[in-house]
PDB file of C-alpha atoms in Angstrom:
ATOM      1  CA  MET X 737      16.184  61.756  -0.789  1.00 62.00           C
ATOM      2  CA  SER X 738      16.467  58.750   1.481  1.00 81.00           C
ATOM      3  CA  LEU X 739      14.715  55.469   0.872  1.00 95.00           C
ATOM      4  CA  PRO X 740      10.969  55.688   1.591  1.00 95.00           C
ATOM      5  CA  SER X 741       9.586  54.774   4.996  1.00 95.00           C
ATOM      6  CA  SER X 742       6.044  53.965   3.815  1.00 97.00           C
ATOM      7  CA  ASP X 743       4.526  51.689   1.206  1.00 98.00           C
ATOM      8  CA  THR X 744       3.870  52.978  -2.303  1.00 98.00           C
ATOM      9  CA  ALA X 745       0.345  54.281  -2.931  1.00 98.00           C
ATOM     10  CA  VAL X 746      -1.146  52.312  -5.854  1.00 98.00           C
ATOM     11  CA  SER X 747      -4.067  53.266  -8.095  1.00 98.00           C
ATOM     12  CA  TYR X 748      -4.112  50.326 -10.544  1.00 98.00           C
ATOM     13  CA  PRO X 749      -6.661  48.393  -8.417  1.00 97.00           C
ATOM     14  CA  ALA X 750      -9.171  51.144  -9.266  1.00 95.00           C
ATOM     15  CA  GLY X 751      -8.318  50.798 -12.966  1.00 97.00           C
ATOM     16  CA  ALA X 752      -6.058  53.852 -13.282  1.00 98.00           C
ATOM     17  CA  LEU X 753      -3.795  53.940 -16.334  1.00 98.00           C
ATOM     18  CA  THR X 754      -1.960  57.175 -15.511  1.00 98.00           C
ATOM     19  CA  SER X 755      -0.510  58.654 -12.339  1.00 98.00           C
ATOM     20  CA  GLU X 756       1.582  61.666 -11.385  1.00 98.00           C
ATOM     21  CA  ALA X 757       4.003  61.388  -8.499  1.00 98.00           C
ATOM     22  CA  THR X 758       7.304  62.474  -6.975  1.00 97.00           C
ATOM     23  CA  VAL X 759      10.542  60.584  -7.580  1.00 97.00           C
ATOM     24  CA  LEU X 760      11.616  59.457  -4.099  1.00 97.00           C
ATOM     25  CA  HIS X 761      14.679  57.353  -4.828  1.00 97.00           C
ATOM     26  CA  VAL X 762      16.829  56.384  -7.822  1.00 97.00           C
ATOM     27  CA  GLU X 763      19.257  53.477  -7.628  1.00 97.00           C
ATOM     28  CA  GLU X 764      21.439  51.795 -10.245  1.00 95.00           C
ATOM     29  CA  ARG X 765      21.296  47.998 -10.108  1.00 95.00           C
ATOM     30  CA  ALA X 766      24.055  45.480 -10.748  1.00 93.00           C
ATOM     31  CA  ASP X 767      22.604  44.598 -14.167  1.00 93.00           C
ATOM     32  CA  GLY X 768      22.845  48.222 -15.324  1.00 93.00           C
ATOM     33  CA  SER X 769      19.155  49.005 -14.960  1.00 96.00           C
ATOM     34  CA  VAL X 770      17.940  51.845 -12.745  1.00 97.00           C
ATOM     35  CA  ALA X 771      15.227  51.382 -10.123  1.00 98.00           C
ATOM     36  CA  VAL X 772      12.972  54.405  -9.743  1.00 98.00           C
ATOM     37  CA  LEU X 773      10.759  54.633  -6.658  1.00 98.00           C
ATOM     38  CA  LEU X 774       7.749  56.970  -6.709  1.00 98.00           C
ATOM     39  CA  ASP X 775       5.403  57.901  -3.894  1.00 98.00           C
ATOM     40  CA  ALA X 776       2.450  56.703  -6.020  1.00 98.00           C
ATOM     41  CA  THR X 777       1.944  54.710  -9.219  1.00 98.00           C
ATOM     42  CA  ALA X 778      -0.660  53.291 -11.593  1.00 98.00           C
ATOM     43  CA  CYS X 779       1.770  50.594 -12.795  1.00 98.00           C
ATOM     44  CA  HIS X 780       1.039  47.043 -11.642  1.00 98.00           C
ATOM     45  CA  PRO X 781       4.257  45.267 -10.510  1.00 98.00           C
ATOM     46  CA  VAL X 782       5.062  41.574 -10.521  1.00 98.00           C
ATOM     47  CA  ASP X 783       5.263  40.114  -7.013  1.00 97.00           C
ATOM     48  CA  ALA X 784       7.878  37.396  -6.518  1.00 95.00           C
ATOM     49  CA  ALA X 785       5.826  35.918  -3.664  1.00 92.00           C
ATOM     50  CA  TRP X 786       3.052  34.949  -6.141  1.00 91.00           C
ATOM     51  CA  PRO X 787       4.087  35.988  -9.649  1.00 96.00           C
ATOM     52  CA  ASP X 788       0.933  34.904 -11.458  1.00 97.00           C
ATOM     53  CA  GLN X 789       0.278  38.282 -13.105  1.00 98.00           C
ATOM     54  CA  GLY X 790       3.227  39.972 -14.755  1.00 98.00           C
ATOM     55  CA  PRO X 791       3.968  43.696 -14.815  1.00 98.00           C
ATOM     56  CA  ASP X 792       2.149  46.339 -16.811  1.00 98.00           C
ATOM     57  CA  ARG X 793       3.765  47.800 -19.897  1.00 98.00           C
ATOM     58  CA  ALA X 794       4.319  51.484 -19.252  1.00 98.00           C
ATOM     59  CA  VAL X 795       6.475  54.549 -19.750  1.00 98.00           C
ATOM     60  CA  LEU X 796       7.864  57.060 -17.263  1.00 98.00           C
ATOM     61  CA  GLU X 797       7.617  60.683 -18.389  1.00 97.00           C
ATOM     62  CA  VAL X 798       9.963  63.135 -16.699  1.00 96.00           C
ATOM     63  CA  GLY X 799      11.015  66.601 -17.860  1.00 89.00           C
ATOM     64  CA  GLY X 800       9.832  66.122 -21.414  1.00 88.00           C
ATOM     65  CA  SER X 801      11.470  62.700 -21.816  1.00 91.00           C
ATOM     66  CA  SER X 802       9.598  59.406 -22.106  1.00 95.00           C
ATOM     67  CA  LEU X 803      11.471  56.402 -20.699  1.00 95.00           C
ATOM     68  CA  PRO X 804      10.191  52.856 -21.272  1.00 97.00           C
ATOM     69  CA  ILE X 805       9.663  50.944 -18.034  1.00 98.00           C
ATOM     70  CA  THR X 806      11.426  47.671 -18.855  1.00 98.00           C
ATOM     71  CA  ASP X 807      10.156  45.920 -15.732  1.00 98.00           C
ATOM     72  CA  CYS X 808       8.074  46.744 -12.677  1.00 98.00           C
ATOM     73  CA  VAL X 809       8.594  44.715  -9.508  1.00 98.00           C
ATOM     74  CA  VAL X 810       7.725  44.709  -5.824  1.00 98.00           C
ATOM     75  CA  GLY X 811      10.609  45.813  -3.643  1.00 98.00           C
ATOM     76  CA  ALA X 812      11.203  46.371   0.053  1.00 98.00           C
ATOM     77  CA  THR X 813      13.482  48.584   2.116  1.00 98.00           C
ATOM     78  CA  ASP X 814      14.481  48.896   5.739  1.00 97.00           C
ATOM     79  CA  GLY X 815      15.607  52.472   5.090  1.00 96.00           C
ATOM     80  CA  ARG X 816      19.211  51.440   4.520  1.00 95.00           C
ATOM     81  CA  GLU X 817      19.046  49.076   1.529  1.00 97.00           C
ATOM     82  CA  LEU X 818      16.632  48.312  -1.316  1.00 97.00           C
ATOM     83  CA  PHE X 819      15.756  44.694  -2.103  1.00 98.00           C
ATOM     84  CA  LEU X 820      13.834  43.643  -5.218  1.00 98.00           C
ATOM     85  CA  GLY X 821      11.743  40.594  -6.030  1.00 97.00           C
ATOM     86  CA  ALA X 822      12.979  37.262  -4.720  1.00 96.00           C
ATOM     87  CA  ASP X 823      15.802  39.000  -2.827  1.00 97.00           C
ATOM     88  CA  ILE X 824      13.359  40.527  -0.313  1.00 98.00           C
ATOM     89  CA  PRO X 825      14.367  38.924   3.018  1.00 97.00           C
ATOM     90  CA  VAL X 826      11.190  39.589   5.027  1.00 97.00           C
ATOM     91  CA  ARG X 827       7.447  39.010   4.781  1.00 95.00           C
ATOM     92  CA  LYS X 828       5.040  41.780   3.847  1.00 93.00           C
ATOM     93  CA  GLY X 829       3.976  43.788   6.851  1.00 89.00           C
ATOM     94  CA  THR X 830       7.248  43.304   8.747  1.00 95.00           C
ATOM     95  CA  GLU X 831       7.681  46.200  11.167  1.00 95.00           C
ATOM     96  CA  GLY X 832      10.253  48.746  10.087  1.00 96.00           C
ATOM     97  CA  TRP X 833      10.029  47.830   6.401  1.00 98.00           C
ATOM     98  CA  ALA X 834       8.368  49.683   3.515  1.00 98.00           C
ATOM     99  CA  PHE X 835       7.122  47.778   0.474  1.00 98.00           C
ATOM    100  CA  VAL X 836       7.466  49.680  -2.750  1.00 98.00           C
ATOM    101  CA  VAL X 837       6.902  49.518  -6.497  1.00 98.00           C
ATOM    102  CA  ALA X 838      10.231  49.678  -8.336  1.00 98.00           C
ATOM    103  CA  HIS X 839      10.049  50.930 -11.922  1.00 98.00           C
ATOM    104  CA  LEU X 840      13.102  49.663 -13.814  1.00 98.00           C
ATOM    105  CA  ILE X 841      14.441  51.765 -16.688  1.00 98.00           C
ATOM    106  CA  GLN X 842      17.533  51.969 -18.861  1.00 95.00           C
ATOM    107  CA  GLY X 843      19.512  55.126 -19.544  1.00 85.00           C
ATOM    108  CA  PRO X 844      19.835  58.449 -17.722  1.00 89.00           C
ATOM    109  CA  PRO X 845      17.574  58.384 -14.643  1.00 90.00           C
ATOM    110  CA  PRO X 846      15.341  61.203 -13.396  1.00 94.00           C
ATOM    111  CA  ALA X 847      16.471  63.239 -10.416  1.00 95.00           C
ATOM    112  CA  GLU X 848      15.109  62.578  -6.953  1.00 96.00           C
ATOM    113  CA  GLY X 849      12.437  65.161  -6.147  1.00 96.00           C
ATOM    114  CA  GLU X 850      11.300  65.549  -9.763  1.00 96.00           C
ATOM    115  CA  ARG X 851       7.682  65.076 -10.736  1.00 97.00           C
ATOM    116  CA  ALA X 852       7.018  62.109 -13.015  1.00 97.00           C
ATOM    117  CA  VAL X 853       4.034  60.697 -14.894  1.00 98.00           C
ATOM    118  CA  VAL X 854       3.442  56.976 -15.394  1.00 98.00           C
ATOM    119  CA  ARG X 855       1.428  55.992 -18.474  1.00 98.00           C
ATOM    120  CA  VAL X 856       0.285  52.374 -18.735  1.00 98.00           C
ATOM    121  CA  ASP X 857      -0.515  50.514 -21.961  1.00 98.00           C
ATOM    122  CA  GLY X 858      -4.294  50.137 -21.629  1.00 98.00           C
ATOM    123  CA  THR X 859      -4.615  47.421 -24.280  1.00 98.00           C
ATOM    124  CA  HIS X 860      -2.135  45.134 -22.526  1.00 98.00           C
ATOM    125  CA  ARG X 861      -3.693  45.885 -19.110  1.00 98.00           C
ATOM    126  CA  ALA X 862      -7.172  44.984 -20.428  1.00 98.00           C
ATOM    127  CA  ALA X 863      -5.878  41.695 -21.838  1.00 98.00           C
ATOM    128  CA  LEU X 864      -4.210  40.682 -18.553  1.00 98.00           C
ATOM    129  CA  SER X 865      -7.226  41.817 -16.528  1.00 98.00           C
ATOM    130  CA  ALA X 866      -9.519  39.635 -18.639  1.00 98.00           C
ATOM    131  CA  GLY X 867      -7.148  36.706 -18.225  1.00 98.00           C
ATOM    132  CA  HIS X 868      -7.027  37.139 -14.449  1.00 98.00           C
ATOM    133  CA  THR X 869     -10.809  37.307 -14.155  1.00 98.00           C
ATOM    134  CA  GLY X 870     -11.139  34.225 -16.355  1.00 98.00           C
ATOM    135  CA  CYS X 871      -8.630  32.409 -14.148  1.00 98.00           C
ATOM    136  CA  HIS X 872     -10.696  33.009 -11.002  1.00 98.00           C
ATOM    137  CA  LEU X 873     -13.914  31.939 -12.716  1.00 98.00           C
ATOM    138  CA  ALA X 874     -12.359  28.761 -14.120  1.00 98.00           C
ATOM    139  CA  SER X 875     -10.843  27.840 -10.751  1.00 98.00           C
ATOM    140  CA  LEU X 876     -14.206  28.165  -9.017  1.00 98.00           C
ATOM    141  CA  ALA X 877     -15.904  26.156 -11.776  1.00 98.00           C
ATOM    142  CA  LEU X 878     -13.193  23.471 -11.539  1.00 98.00           C
ATOM    143  CA  ASN X 879     -13.745  23.196  -7.785  1.00 98.00           C
ATOM    144  CA  ARG X 880     -17.442  22.636  -8.424  1.00 98.00           C
ATOM    145  CA  ALA X 881     -16.800  20.011 -11.098  1.00 98.00           C
ATOM    146  CA  LEU X 882     -14.518  18.083  -8.706  1.00 98.00           C
ATOM    147  CA  ALA X 883     -16.662  18.435  -5.582  1.00 98.00           C
ATOM    148  CA  ASP X 884     -17.698  14.757  -5.553  1.00 97.00           C
ATOM    149  CA  ARG X 885     -14.102  13.499  -5.538  1.00 98.00           C
ATOM    150  CA  TRP X 886     -13.415  14.362  -1.900  1.00 98.00           C
ATOM    151  CA  LYS X 887     -13.732  11.713   0.844  1.00 97.00           C
ATOM    152  CA  LYS X 888     -12.502  14.080   3.575  1.00 96.00           C
ATOM    153  CA  GLU X 889     -13.575  17.595   4.437  1.00 96.00           C
ATOM    154  CA  ALA X 890     -11.454  20.127   2.587  1.00 96.00           C
ATOM    155  CA  PRO X 891     -11.084  23.912   2.901  1.00 97.00           C
ATOM    156  CA  ALA X 892     -13.949  25.704   1.163  1.00 98.00           C
ATOM    157  CA  ASP X 893     -13.702  28.247  -1.635  1.00 98.00           C
ATOM    158  CA  ALA X 894     -15.671  31.513  -1.881  1.00 98.00           C
ATOM    159  CA  LEU X 895     -18.804  29.574  -2.924  1.00 98.00           C
ATOM    160  CA  GLY X 896     -18.510  27.009  -0.134  1.00 97.00           C
ATOM    161  CA  THR X 897     -17.161  24.231  -2.410  1.00 98.00           C
ATOM    162  CA  SER X 898     -14.137  22.072  -1.572  1.00 98.00           C
ATOM    163  CA  ASN X 899     -11.201  24.157  -2.777  1.00 98.00           C
ATOM    164  CA  PHE X 900      -9.253  21.833  -5.073  1.00 98.00           C
ATOM    165  CA  ASP X 901      -7.598  24.855  -6.674  1.00 98.00           C
ATOM    166  CA  ALA X 902      -6.080  26.114  -3.417  1.00 97.00           C
ATOM    167  CA  VAL X 903      -5.002  22.671  -2.200  1.00 97.00           C
ATOM    168  CA  ALA X 904      -3.511  21.264  -5.422  1.00 98.00           C
ATOM    169  CA  ILE X 905      -2.165  24.326  -7.279  1.00 98.00           C
ATOM    170  CA  GLU X 906       1.505  24.247  -8.253  1.00 97.00           C
ATOM    171  CA  THR X 907       1.745  27.250 -10.572  1.00 97.00           C
ATOM    172  CA  SER X 908      -0.630  29.820 -12.029  1.00 98.00           C
ATOM    173  CA  THR X 909       0.237  32.112 -14.920  1.00 98.00           C
ATOM    174  CA  ILE X 910      -1.964  34.921 -16.191  1.00 98.00           C
ATOM    175  CA  THR X 911      -1.673  35.504 -19.940  1.00 98.00           C
ATOM    176  CA  GLU X 912      -3.330  37.937 -22.320  1.00 98.00           C
ATOM    177  CA  TYR X 913      -6.980  36.846 -22.385  1.00 98.00           C
ATOM    178  CA  GLY X 914      -6.203  33.619 -20.608  1.00 98.00           C
ATOM    179  CA  SER X 915      -4.385  31.689 -17.923  1.00 98.00           C
ATOM    180  CA  LEU X 916      -2.489  28.460 -17.354  1.00 98.00           C
ATOM    181  CA  ASP X 917      -2.920  26.602 -14.057  1.00 98.00           C
ATOM    182  CA  VAL X 918      -0.971  23.479 -13.115  1.00 98.00           C
ATOM    183  CA  TYR X 919      -2.111  21.064 -10.369  1.00 98.00           C
ATOM    184  CA  ARG X 920      -0.320  18.070  -8.856  1.00 97.00           C
ATOM    185  CA  LEU X 921      -2.488  15.032  -8.104  1.00 98.00           C
ATOM    186  CA  GLY X 922       0.126  13.350  -5.956  1.00 96.00           C
ATOM    187  CA  ARG X 923       0.359  11.594  -2.638  1.00 96.00           C
ATOM    188  CA  SER X 924      -0.035  14.785  -0.614  1.00 96.00           C
ATOM    189  CA  LEU X 925      -3.367  15.533  -2.277  1.00 97.00           C
ATOM    190  CA  ARG X 926      -4.576  11.952  -1.782  1.00 97.00           C
ATOM    191  CA  ARG X 927      -3.719  12.139   1.921  1.00 97.00           C
ATOM    192  CA  LYS X 928      -5.945  15.215   2.128  1.00 97.00           C
ATOM    193  CA  GLY X 929      -8.850  13.143   0.853  1.00 98.00           C
ATOM    194  CA  PHE X 930      -8.947  13.759  -2.900  1.00 98.00           C
ATOM    195  CA  ILE X 931      -9.728  10.671  -4.987  1.00 97.00           C
ATOM    196  CA  THR X 932      -7.331  10.461  -7.925  1.00 96.00           C
ATOM    197  CA  GLU X 933      -8.168   6.894  -8.990  1.00 95.00           C
ATOM    198  CA  GLY X 934     -10.025   6.759 -12.286  1.00 94.00           C
ATOM    199  CA  PHE X 935      -9.653  10.481 -12.890  1.00 96.00           C
ATOM    200  CA  ASP X 936     -10.953  11.366 -16.362  1.00 97.00           C
ATOM    201  CA  PRO X 937     -10.533  15.021 -17.358  1.00 98.00           C
ATOM    202  CA  ALA X 938     -13.134  14.898 -20.173  1.00 98.00           C
ATOM    203  CA  PRO X 939     -16.338  14.922 -18.052  1.00 98.00           C
ATOM    204  CA  VAL X 940     -14.737  17.379 -15.614  1.00 98.00           C
ATOM    205  CA  GLU X 941     -13.960  19.756 -18.489  1.00 98.00           C
ATOM    206  CA  ALA X 942     -17.527  19.493 -19.786  1.00 98.00           C
ATOM    207  CA  ALA X 943     -18.985  20.218 -16.351  1.00 98.00           C
ATOM    208  CA  LEU X 944     -16.774  23.200 -15.611  1.00 98.00           C
ATOM    209  CA  ASN X 945     -17.484  24.775 -19.010  1.00 98.00           C
ATOM    210  CA  GLU X 946     -21.210  24.338 -18.460  1.00 98.00           C
ATOM    211  CA  THR X 947     -20.821  26.233 -15.189  1.00 98.00           C
ATOM    212  CA  LEU X 948     -18.763  28.953 -16.853  1.00 98.00           C
ATOM    213  CA  SER X 949     -21.405  29.388 -19.562  1.00 98.00           C
ATOM    214  CA  GLY X 950     -24.125  29.886 -16.968  1.00 97.00           C
ATOM    215  CA  TRP X 951     -22.099  32.383 -14.988  1.00 98.00           C
ATOM    216  CA  LEU X 952     -21.185  34.356 -18.079  1.00 97.00           C
ATOM    217  CA  ALA X 953     -24.828  34.622 -19.116  1.00 96.00           C
ATOM    218  CA  SER X 954     -25.575  36.387 -15.825  1.00 96.00           C
ATOM    219  CA  GLY X 955     -23.392  39.363 -16.841  1.00 97.00           C
ATOM    220  CA  GLY X 956     -22.439  39.961 -13.202  1.00 98.00           C
ATOM    221  CA  ALA X 957     -20.556  43.051 -12.036  1.00 98.00           C
ATOM    222  CA  ILE X 958     -16.935  42.840 -10.859  1.00 98.00           C
ATOM    223  CA  ARG X 959     -15.322  45.022  -8.184  1.00 97.00           C
ATOM    224  CA  ILE X 960     -11.988  45.353  -6.397  1.00 97.00           C
ATOM    225  CA  ALA X 961     -12.472  46.007  -2.680  1.00 97.00           C
ATOM    226  CA  ARG X 962      -9.524  47.494  -0.801  1.00 97.00           C
ATOM    227  CA  ASP X 963      -8.579  47.896   2.833  1.00 97.00           C
ATOM    228  CA  GLY X 964      -6.469  50.922   1.861  1.00 97.00           C
ATOM    229  CA  GLU X 965      -4.540  52.670  -0.909  1.00 97.00           C
ATOM    230  CA  ARG X 966      -1.077  51.243  -0.167  1.00 98.00           C
ATOM    231  CA  LEU X 967       0.722  48.391  -1.913  1.00 98.00           C
ATOM    232  CA  THR X 968       0.411  45.921   0.978  1.00 96.00           C
ATOM    233  CA  ASP X 969      -3.167  46.777   1.948  1.00 97.00           C
ATOM    234  CA  ARG X 970      -5.393  43.755   1.360  1.00 97.00           C
ATOM    235  CA  ARG X 971      -7.397  43.713  -1.867  1.00 97.00           C
ATOM    236  CA  TYR X 972     -10.222  41.437  -2.925  1.00 98.00           C
ATOM    237  CA  TRP X 973     -11.803  40.374  -6.214  1.00 98.00           C
ATOM    238  CA  GLU X 974     -15.578  40.520  -5.935  1.00 98.00           C
ATOM    239  CA  CYS X 975     -17.877  39.135  -8.626  1.00 98.00           C
ATOM    240  CA  ASP X 976     -21.654  38.848  -8.715  1.00 98.00           C
ATOM    241  CA  LEU X 977     -22.628  35.292  -9.715  1.00 98.00           C
ATOM    242  CA  PRO X 978     -26.090  33.683  -9.752  1.00 97.00           C
ATOM    243  CA  GLU X 979     -25.217  31.947  -6.451  1.00 96.00           C
ATOM    244  CA  GLY X 980     -24.272  35.260  -4.841  1.00 95.00           C
ATOM    245  CA  SER X 981     -21.303  37.603  -4.660  1.00 97.00           C
ATOM    246  CA  VAL X 982     -17.895  35.937  -4.300  1.00 98.00           C
ATOM    247  CA  HIS X 983     -15.055  37.580  -2.385  1.00 97.00           C
ATOM    248  CA  ILE X 984     -11.475  36.360  -3.036  1.00 98.00           C
ATOM    249  CA  PRO X 985      -8.179  37.893  -1.848  1.00 97.00           C
ATOM    250  CA  CYS X 986      -6.291  39.062  -4.937  1.00 97.00           C
ATOM    251  CA  GLY X 987      -3.702  41.726  -5.712  1.00 95.00           C
ATOM    252  CA  GLY X 988      -4.096  41.733  -9.489  1.00 97.00           C
ATOM    253  CA  THR X 989      -6.162  43.700 -11.996  1.00 98.00           C
ATOM    254  CA  HIS X 990      -9.516  42.617 -13.397  1.00 98.00           C
ATOM    255  CA  ALA X 991     -12.281  43.271 -15.882  1.00 97.00           C
ATOM    256  CA  GLU X 992     -15.257  45.363 -14.744  1.00 97.00           C
ATOM    257  CA  SER X 993     -18.081  42.982 -15.660  1.00 97.00           C
ATOM    258  CA  LEU X 994     -18.816  39.525 -17.026  1.00 98.00           C
ATOM    259  CA  ALA X 995     -20.911  41.308 -19.641  1.00 97.00           C
ATOM    260  CA  GLY X 996     -17.642  42.317 -21.319  1.00 97.00           C
ATOM    261  CA  PHE X 997     -16.880  38.693 -22.295  1.00 98.00           C
ATOM    262  CA  SER X 998     -18.399  36.719 -25.159  1.00 98.00           C
ATOM    263  CA  SER X 999     -16.955  33.467 -23.785  1.00 98.00           C
ATOM    264  CA  VAL X1000     -14.782  31.933 -21.086  1.00 98.00           C
ATOM    265  CA  GLN X1001     -13.711  28.349 -21.727  1.00 98.00           C
ATOM    266  CA  ALA X1002     -11.257  25.977 -20.096  1.00 98.00           C
ATOM    267  CA  SER X1003      -9.537  22.843 -21.375  1.00 98.00           C
ATOM    268  CA  LEU X1004      -7.969  20.142 -19.204  1.00 98.00           C
ATOM    269  CA  ALA X1005      -4.997  17.884 -19.884  1.00 98.00           C
ATOM    270  CA  LEU X1006      -3.682  15.104 -17.638  1.00 98.00           C
ATOM    271  CA  GLU X1007      -0.149  13.711 -17.906  1.00 97.00           C
ATOM    272  CA  GLU X1008       2.439  11.926 -15.801  1.00 95.00           C
ATOM    273  CA  VAL X1009       5.427  14.027 -14.714  1.00 95.00           C
ATOM    274  CA  ASP X1010       8.143  12.102 -12.853  1.00 93.00           C
ATOM    275  CA  GLY X1011       5.575   9.531 -11.801  1.00 93.00           C
ATOM    276  CA  THR X1012       3.021  12.057 -10.531  1.00 96.00           C
ATOM    277  CA  PRO X1013      -0.254  12.877 -12.339  1.00 97.00           C
ATOM    278  CA  VAL X1014      -0.293  16.572 -13.286  1.00 98.00           C
ATOM    279  CA  LEU X1015      -3.475  18.329 -14.390  1.00 98.00           C
ATOM    280  CA  THR X1016      -3.161  21.432 -16.569  1.00 98.00           C
ATOM    281  CA  MET X1017      -6.048  23.843 -17.059  1.00 99.00           C
ATOM    282  CA  THR X1018      -5.807  26.308 -19.930  1.00 98.00           C
ATOM    283  CA  THR X1019      -8.400  29.074 -19.816  1.00 98.00           C
ATOM    284  CA  SER X1020      -9.273  31.294 -22.787  1.00 98.00           C
ATOM    285  CA  VAL X1021     -11.313  34.489 -22.631  1.00 98.00           C
ATOM    286  CA  LEU X1022     -12.927  36.195 -25.615  1.00 98.00           C
ATOM    287  CA  PRO X1023     -13.900  39.835 -25.119  1.00 97.00           C
ATOM    288  CA  ARG X1024     -17.240  41.044 -26.415  1.00 94.00           C
ATOM    289  CA  LEU X1025     -16.652  43.228 -29.450  1.00 84.00           C
TER     290      LEU X1025
END
């Protein structure tokens, strides 16, 4: 079969842990791995454009064999060549390009045209989903705790608060039942109106955790809204909070309800890195047993 001309259909936003599909394309890579493209998958890939959430752990079952998926990444093809991860030369949505989920395996590959089943590790998925939900909650709570440190109007977050997280974020990493977010409090942020003088993380940490505690007590529902079933269709994290329902663009996986958590807490640390203040927020989520 030729390289696909349409984006991969994905079912992980709806919480699917298994999927059955047709093998569209098999391609050996320079590192010896084999990229397997399916017409549909339940396996969440890492996206080099914003690699905050890593790939699912999963296996590919074909013809009675079970092959570990060693990595799962977003790829793109113009119909002539397959590009993976950071090697993709165009933006999502570029005309004439299909964006695909590439399942990387080792060993003898399946044949193009075969039927294959993807089975995802549900325990690992649940841990990452909890961490991703906790990350969004902590970011919103951090914005609220820092709202009085702006002397200029800043872009607003989903709750209408100045969006420190969006303006200052350097990296975000989703972990099992947690996340790590790094923010630069440098000259660029000060020019945008954020007051860095006298910044003390202790009262900010106390305020954001008080907010998180109140939100968690509400037990609000969580949903993933989608514009479509394909990989590049826009998806949104929606969560019911006491202030109302928030709606944030997000391509990751999430928990189903705040009622599934016994706690969400964040800690803040401030340090100088090459002369620039850097704020690190570490978020921890405890599931309700």
